Amino acid sequence: MASKIVVFTTLLGCCWCYNIETNGRYIKYIQSPILSIGVERVPDSGPVFPEITPSYFGYDFQLRPGPGQTFSVIAGAPKTSDARRLSSQDGSNSLSTTGDVLTCRSGFPPPSPLCSSIVPQPVSPGDNYGLNVEVGRDSTLHACSPTKEQSCPPVQYSPGFCYRRRRNRAEWEADPRTQELACPPINLDLIFLLDGSESVGPVNFETVKDWTVNVSRSFDIRDGSTRIGVVQYSHLDVDRNGRPLARQRNIVTEIELGAQNNFNDFTRAVEGIKLQAFTTYTAHALNKTVDDFESSPRFGNSSTAKVLILLTDGKSDDQAYLADSANYVRSLGITTFSVGVGDININELRTVATGTDTNERVYFANDFDGLNEVAGKLRAAILSFVLEGEGVFIFPTKACILVCCILALINLQFEYKKPASLSQKVQLRLEADHHTS
């Protein structure tokens, strides 16, 4: 009975946090191993500890029963800067601290209260292990890192990682929820609209194709969740009756959306594209991409983002229709990015990207060799945009369409107008009262 009372007293004494001190005659205190580095012994004064940034040893702790009358203290030290090199302690920046989980042995008769690191490996800066430690009924240890990052390049996530360590086991294992963690699927239909005008030139067009492959590399097309297509454009063929976009010879689909589900095959298909080397009918090319997006069986699926990347090096030859065509594309829930090379018309890039006077979703390269510098920024912007859900377009219900049409009839003047002169698309354009006839 006496020994049980001493155990109880010891447990209460452990509630003194950080350097865990007890009033029992068997354990005086349990201290962080960091404090043993550079400790000086002064006669009649006890140890003098060095001035170091605290590791928050004992921020959270649990008792774990051992064999016989032994037990151990499981302590967290979330501000440990590097659990692998205690001598480098500097916990001032939580973004760079690995944190630590330690086991500190004790018992009857007591050994020296030695603490050793048992933090789950591999450990990385910013993990901050030790914020939470638990001991299950079966003595299984549980340690979680709410700040550990999961890399889904170029985006980083902190979904929360938890690990468990069973009794008499030296290895940690991910708990069931952590085992299921994966980079979120990217439901995306992505089309590259490439300027194939004469000003680009054959050598630079090879660079454009390499850039297209480089940007695409961050997207996993193997399972079909992401589908990529390529359209090249230059000249507009005109005849007496008007030639539909589907029959244009120089505004063509080079790679159909989702036709390739193997990146090597996609790369070879891009490498096989030949430069057209004519003019620059950007507005009509935008209308052509709508046909390609609509061909996707997921076009009406609100969970699938639709993204268009325009790359051009010059002024469009159908500039009068560019704003109408760009507005038309965006009205269908297609998010547009513009990339300009060289002495480009900035207003046209803005018109295609957002229709505003800002540089949002607009990127520049001084020459074609500078496209690789743009690639990383563009990939990150597209992934962030898609994963945050901003690129999802929700189609209105029939009731909503009816209400909107009634309100529009009251307040606005309707005009049916083709967004481009020879396009077979008919766009419903709403114009305000200041419309001029």
CSV table of C-alpha atoms in Angstrom, one decimal:
chain,number,residue,atom,x,y,z
A,1,MET,CA,0.0,0.0,0.0
A,2,ALA,CA,2.8,2.4,0.9
A,3,SER,CA,4.4,2.1,-2.5
A,4,LYS,CA,1.0,2.9,-4.2
A,5,ILE,CA,0.7,6.1,-2.1
A,6,VAL,CA,4.2,7.2,-3.2
A,7,VAL,CA,3.2,6.6,-6.8
A,8,PHE,CA,0.1,8.8,-6.4
A,9,THR,CA,2.2,11.6,-4.9
A,10,THR,CA,4.7,11.3,-7.7
A,11,LEU,CA,2.0,11.6,-10.3
A,12,LEU,CA,0.6,14.8,-8.8
A,13,GLY,CA,4.1,16.2,-8.6
A,14,CYS,CA,4.5,15.7,-12.3
A,15,CYS,CA,1.8,18.3,-13.0
A,16,TRP,CA,4.5,21.1,-12.5
A,17,CYS,CA,5.0,21.8,-16.2
A,18,TYR,CA,8.1,22.3,-18.4
A,19,ASN,CA,11.0,21.1,-16.2
A,20,ILE,CA,8.8,18.5,-14.5
A,21,GLU,CA,9.5,18.5,-10.7
A,22,THR,CA,8.1,16.1,-8.1
A,23,ASN,CA,8.0,16.1,-4.4
A,24,GLY,CA,8.4,12.4,-4.0
A,25,ARG,CA,11.6,11.1,-2.4
A,26,TYR,CA,12.3,8.8,-5.4
A,27,ILE,CA,12.3,11.5,-8.1
A,28,LYS,CA,13.5,15.1,-7.7
A,29,TYR,CA,12.9,16.4,-11.2
A,30,ILE,CA,12.8,15.4,-14.8
A,31,GLN,CA,14.5,17.9,-17.1
A,32,SER,CA,14.9,18.4,-20.8
A,33,PRO,CA,18.1,16.9,-22.2
A,34,ILE,CA,18.8,20.3,-23.7
A,35,LEU,CA,19.6,21.7,-20.2
A,36,SER,CA,22.4,19.2,-19.8
A,37,ILE,CA,24.3,20.9,-22.5
A,38,GLY,CA,26.8,23.4,-21.1
A,39,VAL,CA,25.6,23.0,-17.5
A,40,GLU,CA,28.0,24.3,-14.8
A,41,ARG,CA,28.2,23.0,-11.3
A,42,VAL,CA,28.6,25.7,-8.6
A,43,PRO,CA,29.4,24.5,-5.1
A,44,ASP,CA,26.5,24.9,-2.7
A,45,SER,CA,24.4,26.5,-5.4
A,46,GLY,CA,23.5,23.5,-7.6
A,47,PRO,CA,23.5,23.5,-11.4
A,48,VAL,CA,23.7,26.8,-13.4
A,49,PHE,CA,21.9,26.4,-16.7
A,50,PRO,CA,23.0,28.2,-19.9
A,51,GLU,CA,20.8,30.9,-21.4
A,52,ILE,CA,19.0,29.1,-24.2
A,53,THR,CA,15.7,29.5,-25.9
A,54,PRO,CA,13.2,27.2,-24.2
A,55,SER,CA,12.1,24.1,-26.0
A,56,TYR,CA,8.7,24.0,-24.0
A,57,PHE,CA,9.7,20.7,-22.6
A,58,GLY,CA,6.6,19.3,-20.9
A,59,TYR,CA,4.1,21.4,-22.9
A,60,ASP,CA,2.1,18.2,-23.0
A,61,PHE,CA,2.9,15.0,-21.2
A,62,GLN,CA,1.4,11.6,-20.3
A,63,LEU,CA,2.3,8.8,-18.0
A,64,ARG,CA,2.9,5.4,-19.5
A,65,PRO,CA,2.9,2.3,-17.1
A,66,GLY,CA,5.8,0.0,-17.5
A,67,PRO,CA,6.5,-3.5,-16.2
A,68,GLY,CA,6.3,-4.0,-12.4
A,69,GLN,CA,6.2,-0.7,-10.6
A,70,THR,CA,8.0,1.2,-13.3
A,71,PHE,CA,6.5,3.9,-15.5
A,72,SER,CA,7.7,6.5,-18.0
A,73,VAL,CA,6.8,10.1,-18.7
A,74,ILE,CA,6.1,10.9,-22.3
A,75,ALA,CA,6.8,14.6,-22.7
A,76,GLY,CA,6.4,16.9,-25.7
A,77,ALA,CA,8.8,19.7,-26.5
A,78,PRO,CA,7.3,21.5,-29.5
A,79,LYS,CA,9.8,24.3,-29.6
A,80,THR,CA,12.9,22.1,-30.0
A,81,SER,CA,14.6,23.5,-33.0
A,82,ASP,CA,16.1,20.3,-34.1
A,83,ALA,CA,15.5,17.0,-32.4
A,84,ARG,CA,18.5,15.5,-34.1
A,85,ARG,CA,21.0,18.2,-32.9
A,86,LEU,CA,20.0,19.5,-29.4
A,87,SER,CA,23.1,21.7,-29.3
A,88,SER,CA,21.6,23.9,-32.0
A,89,GLN,CA,18.6,24.8,-29.9
A,90,ASP,CA,16.9,28.0,-31.0
A,91,GLY,CA,13.1,27.8,-30.7
A,92,SER,CA,12.4,31.4,-31.5
A,93,ASN,CA,11.0,30.6,-35.0
A,94,SER,CA,8.2,28.0,-34.9
A,95,LEU,CA,8.3,27.7,-38.7
A,96,SER,CA,11.7,26.1,-38.4
A,97,THR,CA,11.3,24.0,-35.2
A,98,THR,CA,11.0,20.2,-35.6
A,99,GLY,CA,9.7,19.7,-32.1
A,100,ASP,CA,10.4,16.6,-30.1
A,101,VAL,CA,8.7,13.8,-28.2
A,102,LEU,CA,10.7,12.2,-25.4
A,103,THR,CA,10.4,9.3,-23.1
A,104,CYS,CA,11.7,9.8,-19.5
A,105,ARG,CA,12.2,6.6,-17.5
A,106,SER,CA,11.5,6.3,-13.7
A,107,GLY,CA,10.6,3.6,-11.2
A,108,PHE,CA,11.2,2.0,-7.9
A,109,PRO,CA,14.1,2.0,-7.0
A,110,PRO,CA,14.6,4.9,-9.4
A,111,PRO,CA,17.2,5.1,-12.1
A,112,SER,CA,18.5,8.4,-13.2
A,113,PRO,CA,15.6,10.3,-14.9
A,114,LEU,CA,17.0,9.9,-18.3
A,115,CYS,CA,15.0,11.4,-21.2
A,116,SER,CA,15.6,10.3,-24.8
A,117,SER,CA,14.0,11.4,-28.1
A,118,ILE,CA,11.5,9.1,-29.7
A,119,VAL,CA,10.0,11.7,-32.2
A,120,PRO,CA,8.5,10.1,-35.4
A,121,GLN,CA,11.0,10.1,-38.3
A,122,PRO,CA,11.6,11.6,-40.7
A,123,VAL,CA,11.2,14.9,-38.9
A,124,SER,CA,11.3,18.2,-40.7
A,125,PRO,CA,11.5,21.9,-39.8
A,126,GLY,CA,8.1,23.3,-39.0
A,127,ASP,CA,6.7,19.9,-37.7
A,128,ASN,CA,6.5,21.1,-34.1
A,129,TYR,CA,6.0,17.6,-32.6
A,130,GLY,CA,5.1,17.7,-28.9
A,131,LEU,CA,2.1,19.9,-29.1
A,132,ASN,CA,0.0,16.9,-28.3
A,133,VAL,CA,1.0,13.4,-27.0
A,134,GLU,CA,-1.4,10.7,-25.9
A,135,VAL,CA,-1.1,7.2,-24.3
A,136,GLY,CA,-3.9,4.8,-25.2
A,137,ARG,CA,-5.4,2.2,-22.9
A,138,ASP,CA,-3.2,-0.4,-24.4
A,139,SER,CA,-0.1,1.8,-23.8
A,140,THR,CA,0.1,2.7,-27.5
A,141,LEU,CA,1.8,6.2,-27.9
A,142,HIS,CA,0.1,8.7,-30.2
A,143,ALA,CA,1.9,11.9,-31.4
A,144,CYS,CA,0.5,14.4,-33.9
A,145,SER,CA,1.9,17.3,-35.9
A,146,PRO,CA,-0.8,19.7,-37.0
A,147,THR,CA,1.8,21.8,-38.9
A,148,LYS,CA,3.7,19.0,-40.8
A,149,GLU,CA,3.5,19.8,-44.5
A,150,GLN,CA,2.4,17.5,-47.3
A,151,SER,CA,4.1,18.4,-50.6
A,152,CYS,CA,1.9,18.6,-53.7
A,153,PRO,CA,4.3,20.6,-55.8
A,154,PRO,CA,4.2,23.5,-56.1
A,155,VAL,CA,1.6,23.7,-53.3
A,156,GLN,CA,2.2,22.8,-49.7
A,157,TYR,CA,-0.6,21.5,-47.3
A,158,SER,CA,-0.8,21.0,-43.6
A,159,PRO,CA,-3.6,18.4,-43.3
A,160,GLY,CA,-2.4,17.1,-39.9
A,161,PHE,CA,-0.3,14.0,-39.5
A,162,CYS,CA,-0.7,11.5,-36.6
A,163,TYR,CA,1.5,8.5,-35.7
A,164,ARG,CA,1.3,5.7,-33.2
A,165,ARG,CA,3.9,3.5,-31.6
A,166,ARG,CA,2.8,0.3,-30.0
A,167,ARG,CA,4.4,-1.1,-26.8
A,168,ASN,CA,7.7,-2.9,-27.3
A,169,ARG,CA,7.9,-1.5,-30.8
A,170,ALA,CA,10.7,0.9,-31.9
A,171,GLU,CA,9.0,2.1,-35.1
A,172,TRP,CA,6.2,4.6,-35.5
A,173,GLU,CA,3.4,4.0,-38.0
A,174,ALA,CA,1.0,6.4,-39.5
A,175,ASP,CA,-2.6,6.1,-38.1
A,176,PRO,CA,-5.3,5.0,-40.5
A,177,ARG,CA,-6.4,8.6,-41.4
A,178,THR,CA,-2.8,9.7,-42.1
A,179,GLN,CA,-2.3,6.6,-44.3
A,180,GLU,CA,-5.1,7.8,-46.5
A,181,LEU,CA,-3.7,11.3,-46.9
A,182,ALA,CA,-2.7,12.1,-50.5
A,183,CYS,CA,-2.5,15.0,-52.8
A,184,PRO,CA,-6.1,16.0,-53.6
A,185,PRO,CA,-7.3,15.0,-57.1
A,186,ILE,CA,-7.2,17.9,-59.5
A,187,ASN,CA,-10.3,17.7,-61.6
A,188,LEU,CA,-9.2,20.0,-64.4
A,189,ASP,CA,-9.7,20.5,-68.1
A,190,LEU,CA,-6.8,22.5,-69.4
A,191,ILE,CA,-6.2,23.9,-72.9
A,192,PHE,CA,-3.1,25.6,-74.2
A,193,LEU,CA,-3.9,28.1,-76.9
A,194,LEU,CA,-0.6,28.6,-78.8
A,195,ASP,CA,0.2,31.5,-81.2
A,196,GLY,CA,1.4,29.9,-84.4
A,197,SER,CA,2.0,33.1,-86.3
A,198,GLU,CA,4.9,33.8,-88.6
A,199,SER,CA,6.5,36.2,-86.1
A,200,VAL,CA,7.1,33.3,-83.6
A,201,GLY,CA,9.5,31.5,-86.0
A,202,PRO,CA,10.4,27.8,-86.2
A,203,VAL,CA,13.2,28.0,-83.6
A,204,ASN,CA,11.1,29.9,-81.0
A,205,PHE,CA,8.2,27.6,-81.6
A,206,GLU,CA,10.3,24.7,-80.4
A,207,THR,CA,10.9,26.6,-77.2
A,208,VAL,CA,7.1,27.2,-77.0
A,209,LYS,CA,6.5,23.4,-77.2
A,210,ASP,CA,9.1,22.7,-74.6
A,211,TRP,CA,7.5,25.3,-72.3
A,212,THR,CA,4.1,23.7,-72.9
A,213,VAL,CA,5.5,20.3,-71.7
A,214,ASN,CA,7.2,22.0,-68.8
A,215,VAL,CA,4.0,23.6,-67.5
A,216,SER,CA,2.1,20.4,-68.0
A,217,ARG,CA,4.5,18.4,-66.0
A,218,SER,CA,2.9,19.3,-62.6
A,219,PHE,CA,-0.4,17.8,-63.6
A,220,ASP,CA,-1.1,14.1,-63.3
A,221,ILE,CA,-3.0,13.0,-66.4
A,222,ARG,CA,-2.7,9.2,-65.8
A,223,ASP,CA,-6.1,8.7,-64.0
A,224,GLY,CA,-8.0,11.1,-66.2
A,225,SER,CA,-8.8,13.6,-63.4
A,226,THR,CA,-6.7,16.2,-65.3
A,227,ARG,CA,-7.1,16.4,-69.1
A,228,ILE,CA,-4.9,18.6,-71.3
A,229,GLY,CA,-5.5,19.7,-74.8
A,230,VAL,CA,-3.6,22.0,-77.2
A,231,VAL,CA,-4.9,24.4,-79.9
A,232,GLN,CA,-2.7,26.2,-82.4
A,233,TYR,CA,-3.9,29.2,-84.2
A,234,SER,CA,-2.8,31.8,-86.8
A,235,HIS,CA,-4.8,32.7,-89.9
A,236,LEU,CA,-8.6,32.8,-90.5
A,237,ASP,CA,-9.8,31.3,-93.8
A,238,VAL,CA,-12.6,33.5,-95.3
A,239,ASP,CA,-14.9,32.4,-98.1
A,240,ARG,CA,-18.2,33.7,-99.4
A,241,ASN,CA,-20.4,31.6,-97.1
A,242,GLY,CA,-18.3,31.9,-94.1
A,243,ARG,CA,-16.2,28.9,-92.9
A,244,PRO,CA,-17.1,27.5,-89.5
A,245,LEU,CA,-14.3,27.2,-86.9
A,246,ALA,CA,-14.4,23.4,-87.1
A,247,ARG,CA,-13.3,23.6,-90.8
A,248,GLN,CA,-10.5,26.2,-90.3
A,249,ARG,CA,-7.1,25.0,-91.5
A,250,ASN,CA,-5.1,27.3,-89.3
A,251,ILE,CA,-7.1,27.4,-86.1
A,252,VAL,CA,-6.9,23.7,-85.2
A,253,THR,CA,-7.0,21.3,-82.3
A,254,GLU,CA,-3.5,19.7,-82.2
A,255,ILE,CA,-4.2,17.5,-79.2
A,256,GLU,CA,-7.8,16.8,-78.2
A,257,LEU,CA,-8.7,17.4,-74.6
A,258,GLY,CA,-7.9,14.2,-72.6
A,259,ALA,CA,-6.6,12.3,-75.7
A,260,GLN,CA,-3.4,11.5,-73.9
A,261,ASN,CA,-3.3,9.9,-70.4
A,262,ASN,CA,0.4,9.1,-70.5
A,263,PHE,CA,2.9,12.0,-70.1
A,264,ASN,CA,5.4,10.5,-72.5
A,265,ASP,CA,2.7,10.2,-75.2
A,266,PHE,CA,1.6,13.7,-74.5
A,267,THR,CA,5.2,15.0,-74.8
A,268,ARG,CA,5.6,13.2,-78.2
A,269,ALA,CA,2.3,14.6,-79.4
A,270,VAL,CA,3.4,18.2,-78.5
A,271,GLU,CA,6.8,17.7,-80.1
A,272,GLY,CA,5.0,16.7,-83.4
A,273,ILE,CA,3.2,20.0,-83.7
A,274,LYS,CA,4.3,22.0,-86.8
A,275,LEU,CA,4.3,25.8,-86.8
A,276,GLN,CA,1.7,27.3,-89.1
A,277,ALA,CA,3.5,30.6,-89.6
A,278,PHE,CA,0.7,33.0,-90.7
A,279,THR,CA,-1.3,35.8,-89.0
A,280,THR,CA,-2.8,36.2,-85.5
A,281,TYR,CA,-6.5,35.8,-85.2
A,282,THR,CA,-6.7,35.5,-81.4
A,283,ALA,CA,-10.4,36.3,-80.9
A,284,HIS,CA,-11.5,33.6,-83.3
A,285,ALA,CA,-9.1,31.1,-81.7
A,286,LEU,CA,-10.7,31.8,-78.3
A,287,ASN,CA,-14.1,30.9,-79.8
A,288,LYS,CA,-12.5,27.7,-81.1
A,289,THR,CA,-11.4,26.6,-77.6
A,290,VAL,CA,-15.0,26.8,-76.5
A,291,ASP,CA,-15.8,24.0,-78.9
A,292,ASP,CA,-13.0,21.9,-77.4
A,293,PHE,CA,-14.1,22.5,-73.8
A,294,GLU,CA,-17.7,21.7,-74.7
A,295,SER,CA,-16.6,18.4,-76.2
A,296,SER,CA,-15.5,17.2,-72.8
A,297,PRO,CA,-18.2,15.1,-71.0
A,298,ARG,CA,-17.3,17.0,-67.8
A,299,PHE,CA,-18.1,20.4,-69.2
A,300,GLY,CA,-21.3,20.7,-67.2
A,301,ASN,CA,-19.7,19.2,-64.0
A,302,SER,CA,-19.3,22.0,-61.4
A,303,SER,CA,-16.5,20.0,-59.7
A,304,THR,CA,-14.3,20.2,-62.8
A,305,ALA,CA,-12.3,23.4,-63.3
A,306,LYS,CA,-11.7,24.7,-66.8
A,307,VAL,CA,-8.6,26.7,-67.5
A,308,LEU,CA,-7.3,28.3,-70.7
A,309,ILE,CA,-3.7,29.4,-71.2
A,310,LEU,CA,-3.1,31.8,-74.1
A,311,LEU,CA,0.5,32.3,-75.3
A,312,THR,CA,1.1,35.0,-77.9
A,313,ASP,CA,3.9,37.2,-79.1
A,314,GLY,CA,2.0,39.9,-81.0
A,315,LYS,CA,-1.1,42.0,-81.6
A,316,SER,CA,-4.2,40.2,-82.8
A,317,ASP,CA,-5.5,40.8,-86.3
A,318,ASP,CA,-9.1,40.6,-85.1
A,319,GLN,CA,-8.7,42.9,-82.1
A,320,ALA,CA,-12.2,44.4,-82.6
A,321,TYR,CA,-13.8,41.1,-81.5
A,322,LEU,CA,-11.3,40.2,-78.8
A,323,ALA,CA,-13.2,41.6,-75.8
A,324,ASP,CA,-16.5,40.0,-76.9
A,325,SER,CA,-14.8,36.6,-77.4
A,326,ALA,CA,-12.9,36.8,-74.1
A,327,ASN,CA,-16.0,37.7,-72.2
A,328,TYR,CA,-17.9,34.9,-73.9
A,329,VAL,CA,-15.2,32.4,-72.9
A,330,ARG,CA,-15.2,33.5,-69.2
A,331,SER,CA,-19.0,33.6,-69.1
A,332,LEU,CA,-18.9,29.8,-69.5
A,333,GLY,CA,-16.8,29.4,-66.3
A,334,ILE,CA,-13.5,29.1,-68.2
A,335,THR,CA,-10.7,30.7,-66.3
A,336,THR,CA,-8.2,32.4,-68.6
A,337,PHE,CA,-4.5,33.1,-68.2
A,338,SER,CA,-2.4,35.2,-70.6
A,339,VAL,CA,1.3,34.8,-71.3
A,340,GLY,CA,2.9,37.5,-73.5
A,341,VAL,CA,6.4,37.3,-75.1
A,342,GLY,CA,8.5,40.3,-76.2
A,343,ASP,CA,6.9,43.6,-77.3
A,344,ILE,CA,3.4,42.5,-76.5
A,345,ASN,CA,0.1,44.5,-76.3
A,346,ILE,CA,-0.5,44.5,-72.6
A,347,ASN,CA,-4.1,45.6,-73.0
A,348,GLU,CA,-4.9,42.6,-75.1
A,349,LEU,CA,-3.4,40.2,-72.5
A,350,ARG,CA,-5.5,41.9,-69.8
A,351,THR,CA,-8.6,41.7,-72.0
A,352,VAL,CA,-8.2,37.9,-72.4
A,353,ALA,CA,-7.2,37.2,-68.7
A,354,THR,CA,-9.8,39.1,-66.7
A,355,GLY,CA,-11.2,42.0,-68.8
A,356,THR,CA,-9.9,44.5,-66.3
A,357,ASP,CA,-7.0,46.9,-66.3
A,358,THR,CA,-5.0,44.8,-63.8
A,359,ASN,CA,-2.2,42.2,-64.4
A,360,GLU,CA,-4.1,39.5,-62.6
A,361,ARG,CA,-3.5,36.2,-64.4
A,362,VAL,CA,-1.2,38.0,-66.8
A,363,TYR,CA,2.5,36.9,-67.3
A,364,PHE,CA,5.4,38.3,-69.3
A,365,ALA,CA,8.6,37.1,-70.8
A,366,ASN,CA,11.1,39.4,-72.5
A,367,ASP,CA,11.9,36.8,-75.0
A,368,PHE,CA,11.1,33.1,-75.7
A,369,ASP,CA,14.2,32.0,-73.7
A,370,GLY,CA,12.6,33.7,-70.7
A,371,LEU,CA,9.5,31.4,-70.8
A,372,ASN,CA,10.9,28.9,-68.3
A,373,GLU,CA,11.0,31.6,-65.7
A,374,VAL,CA,7.3,32.1,-66.2
A,375,ALA,CA,6.5,28.4,-66.1
A,376,GLY,CA,6.9,27.9,-62.4
A,377,LYS,CA,4.8,30.9,-61.5
A,378,LEU,CA,2.1,29.9,-63.9
A,379,ARG,CA,2.0,26.3,-62.6
A,380,ALA,CA,1.7,27.5,-59.0
A,381,ALA,CA,-1.0,30.0,-59.9
A,382,ILE,CA,-3.1,27.4,-61.7
A,383,LEU,CA,-2.8,24.8,-59.0
A,384,SER,CA,-3.6,27.2,-56.3
A,385,PHE,CA,-6.5,28.6,-58.2
A,386,VAL,CA,-7.9,25.1,-58.9
A,387,LEU,CA,-7.3,23.6,-55.5
A,388,GLU,CA,-8.9,26.6,-53.7
A,389,GLY,CA,-12.0,26.0,-55.7
A,390,GLU,CA,-12.1,29.4,-57.3
A,391,GLY,CA,-12.1,27.9,-60.8
A,392,VAL,CA,-15.3,25.9,-60.3
A,393,PHE,CA,-18.3,27.2,-62.2
A,394,ILE,CA,-21.7,26.2,-60.9
A,395,PHE,CA,-24.3,26.1,-63.7
A,396,PRO,CA,-27.6,27.9,-62.7
A,397,THR,CA,-30.8,25.9,-62.3
A,398,LYS,CA,-33.7,26.3,-64.7
A,399,ALA,CA,-35.6,28.4,-62.1
A,400,CYS,CA,-32.6,30.7,-61.7
A,401,ILE,CA,-32.3,31.1,-65.5
A,402,LEU,CA,-36.0,32.0,-65.7
A,403,VAL,CA,-35.7,34.7,-63.0
A,404,CYS,CA,-32.6,36.1,-64.5
A,405,CYS,CA,-34.2,36.4,-67.9
A,406,ILE,CA,-37.3,38.2,-66.5
A,407,LEU,CA,-35.1,40.7,-64.7
A,408,ALA,CA,-33.0,41.2,-67.8
A,409,LEU,CA,-36.0,41.9,-69.9
A,410,ILE,CA,-37.0,44.6,-67.5
A,411,ASN,CA,-33.7,46.3,-67.0
A,412,LEU,CA,-31.6,45.5,-70.1
A,413,GLN,CA,-31.7,45.6,-73.8
A,414,PHE,CA,-30.9,42.3,-75.5
A,415,GLU,CA,-28.9,42.0,-78.7
A,416,TYR,CA,-27.9,38.8,-80.3
A,417,LYS,CA,-24.4,39.3,-81.6
A,418,LYS,CA,-21.7,36.9,-82.8
A,419,PRO,CA,-18.5,37.4,-80.8
A,420,ALA,CA,-16.5,37.2,-84.0
A,421,SER,CA,-17.5,38.0,-87.5
A,422,LEU,CA,-17.5,34.5,-89.0
A,423,SER,CA,-17.9,32.4,-85.9
A,424,GLN,CA,-20.9,30.1,-85.8
A,425,LYS,CA,-21.3,30.8,-82.1
A,426,VAL,CA,-24.2,33.0,-81.1
A,427,GLN,CA,-23.6,35.0,-77.9
A,428,LEU,CA,-26.3,36.5,-75.8
A,429,ARG,CA,-25.0,39.9,-75.0
A,430,LEU,CA,-26.5,42.2,-72.4
A,431,GLU,CA,-26.0,45.9,-72.9
A,432,ALA,CA,-26.8,48.7,-70.5
A,433,ASP,CA,-29.1,51.7,-71.2
A,434,HIS,CA,-26.2,53.7,-72.5
A,435,HIS,CA,-26.0,51.4,-75.6
A,436,THR,CA,-25.6,53.4,-78.7
A,437,SER,CA,-27.3,52.3,-81.9
